[in-house]
Short mmCIF file of C-alpha atoms in Angstrom, two decimals:
data_model
loop_
_atom_site.label_atom_id
_atom_site.label_comp_id
_atom_site.label_asym_id
_atom_site.label_seq_id
_atom_site.Cartn_x
_atom_site.Cartn_y
_atom_site.Cartn_z
CA UNK A 1 -90.00 33.70 43.48
CA UNK A 2 -88.90 32.03 46.67
CA UNK A 3 -89.39 28.70 44.98
CA UNK A 4 -87.16 29.83 42.14
CA UNK A 5 -84.48 30.99 44.56
CA UNK A 6 -84.81 27.75 46.48
CA UNK A 7 -84.54 25.77 43.23
CA UNK A 8 -81.47 27.76 42.19
CA UNK A 9 -79.89 27.25 45.62
CA UNK A 10 -80.56 23.50 45.41
CA UNK A 11 -79.02 23.43 41.96
CA UNK A 12 -76.00 25.39 43.23
CA UNK A 13 -75.76 23.00 46.17
CA UNK A 14 -75.87 20.02 43.79
CA UNK A 15 -73.24 21.60 41.57
CA UNK A 16 -71.05 22.26 44.61
CA UNK A 17 -71.42 18.64 45.71
CA UNK A 18 -70.33 17.54 42.24
CA UNK A 19 -67.40 19.97 42.37
CA UNK A 20 -66.43 18.65 45.81
CA UNK A 21 -66.48 15.11 44.44
CA UNK A 22 -64.42 16.20 41.42
CA UNK A 23 -61.92 17.94 43.73
CA UNK A 24 -61.74 14.83 45.93
CA UNK A 25 -61.10 12.73 42.82
CA UNK A 26 -58.43 15.20 41.63
CA UNK A 27 -56.76 15.06 45.05
CA UNK A 28 -56.67 11.27 44.84
CA UNK A 29 -55.17 11.50 41.35
CA UNK A 30 -52.56 14.01 42.55
CA UNK A 31 -51.68 11.75 45.49
CA UNK A 32 -51.34 8.81 43.11
CA UNK A 33 -49.11 10.91 40.83
CA UNK A 34 -46.99 11.96 43.81
CA UNK A 35 -46.55 8.32 44.80
CA UNK A 36 -45.63 7.45 41.21
CA UNK A 37 -43.10 10.31 41.08
CA UNK A 38 -41.55 9.13 44.36
CA UNK A 39 -41.30 5.60 42.97
CA UNK A 40 -39.68 6.97 39.81
CA UNK A 41 -37.20 8.96 41.89
CA UNK A 42 -36.25 5.83 43.80
CA UNK A 43 -35.90 3.90 40.55
CA UNK A 44 -33.70 6.63 39.08
CA UNK A 45 -31.47 6.54 42.16
CA UNK A 46 -31.11 2.76 41.82
CA UNK A 47 -30.34 3.14 38.11
CA UNK A 48 -27.67 5.74 38.92
CA UNK A 49 -26.07 3.37 41.43
CA UNK A 50 -26.13 0.53 38.89
CA UNK A 51 -24.69 2.84 36.24
CA UNK A 52 -21.79 3.75 38.53
CA UNK A 53 -21.16 0.06 39.23
CA UNK A 54 -21.28 -0.74 35.52
CA UNK A 55 -18.88 2.12 34.79
CA UNK A 56 -16.43 0.76 37.35
CA UNK A 57 -16.72 -2.74 35.90
CA UNK A 58 -16.22 -1.36 32.39
CA UNK A 59 -13.11 0.56 33.45
CA UNK A 60 -11.71 -2.58 35.09
CA UNK A 61 -12.40 -4.59 31.93
CA UNK A 62 -10.77 -1.92 29.77
CA UNK A 63 -7.69 -1.95 31.99
CA UNK A 64 -7.58 -5.75 31.89
CA UNK A 65 -7.90 -5.65 28.11
CA UNK A 66 -5.00 -3.20 27.85
CA UNK A 67 -2.86 -5.41 30.10
CA UNK A 68 -3.67 -8.47 27.98
CA UNK A 69 -2.93 -6.57 24.77
CA UNK A 70 0.46 -5.54 26.13
CA UNK A 71 1.19 -9.16 27.09
CA UNK A 72 0.15 -10.39 23.64
CA UNK A 73 2.31 -7.72 21.97
CA UNK A 74 5.26 -8.82 24.12
CA UNK A 75 4.69 -12.48 23.21
CA UNK A 76 4.41 -11.58 19.52
CA UNK A 77 7.75 -9.77 19.73
CA UNK A 78 9.38 -12.72 21.51
CA UNK A 79 8.01 -15.20 18.94
CA UNK A 80 9.38 -13.06 16.11
CA UNK A 81 12.75 -12.93 17.83
CA UNK A 82 12.74 -16.73 18.29
CA UNK A 83 11.81 -17.18 14.64
CA UNK A 84 14.83 -15.11 13.64
CA UNK A 85 17.09 -17.16 15.92
CA UNK A 86 15.69 -20.42 14.50
CA UNK A 87 16.42 -19.25 10.96
CA UNK A 88 19.96 -18.37 12.00
CA UNK A 89 20.44 -21.79 13.63
CA UNK A 90 19.01 -23.48 10.52
CA UNK A 91 21.52 -21.61 8.35
CA UNK A 92 24.34 -22.54 10.73
CA UNK A 93 23.30 -26.21 10.62
CA UNK A 94 23.24 -26.11 6.83
CA UNK A 95 26.76 -24.71 6.86
CA UNK A 96 27.92 -27.38 9.35
CA UNK A 97 26.35 -30.06 7.15
CA UNK A 98 28.10 -28.66 4.08
CA UNK A 99 31.42 -28.35 5.93
CA UNK A 100 31.10 -31.91 7.29
CA UNK A 101 30.38 -33.26 3.81
CA UNK A 102 33.35 -31.32 2.45
CA UNK A 103 35.60 -32.62 5.25
CA UNK A 104 34.45 -36.19 4.66
CA UNK A 105 35.28 -35.78 0.99
CA UNK A 106 38.74 -34.41 1.84
CA UNK A 107 39.37 -37.28 4.31
CA UNK A 108 38.34 -39.80 1.68
CA UNK A 109 40.70 -38.17 -0.82
CA UNK A 110 43.57 -38.20 1.69
CA UNK A 111 42.96 -41.87 2.50
CA UNK A 112 42.91 -42.66 -1.17
CA UNK A 113 46.20 -40.87 -1.77
CA UNK A 114 47.74 -42.56 1.21
CA UNK A 115 46.89 -45.98 -0.19
CA UNK A 116 48.26 -45.23 -3.52
#
């Protein structure tokens, strides 16, 4: 009976040694996980900082884009206005050309009458 108890105690002692080793292994795994979580936290903080920087850059680019759009709209308006003025000048020149031709005709007629 003592041998049986001794055998059972040895088996329990062996099982406990295995459990201690398993617990030690679990502790190492937990420590590794903690280190990984800390690394992830640091990475997330860096990502947040980069995201803020990117947001600021994006806002600056959006503002710049709006400024450029306003400038382009202004230039488009000015070009349209110049186009209208050019058409008006073209019409005026056509009238001057017609009037000059008419005046030249009248002068020629007057010279002709004067000679006759």
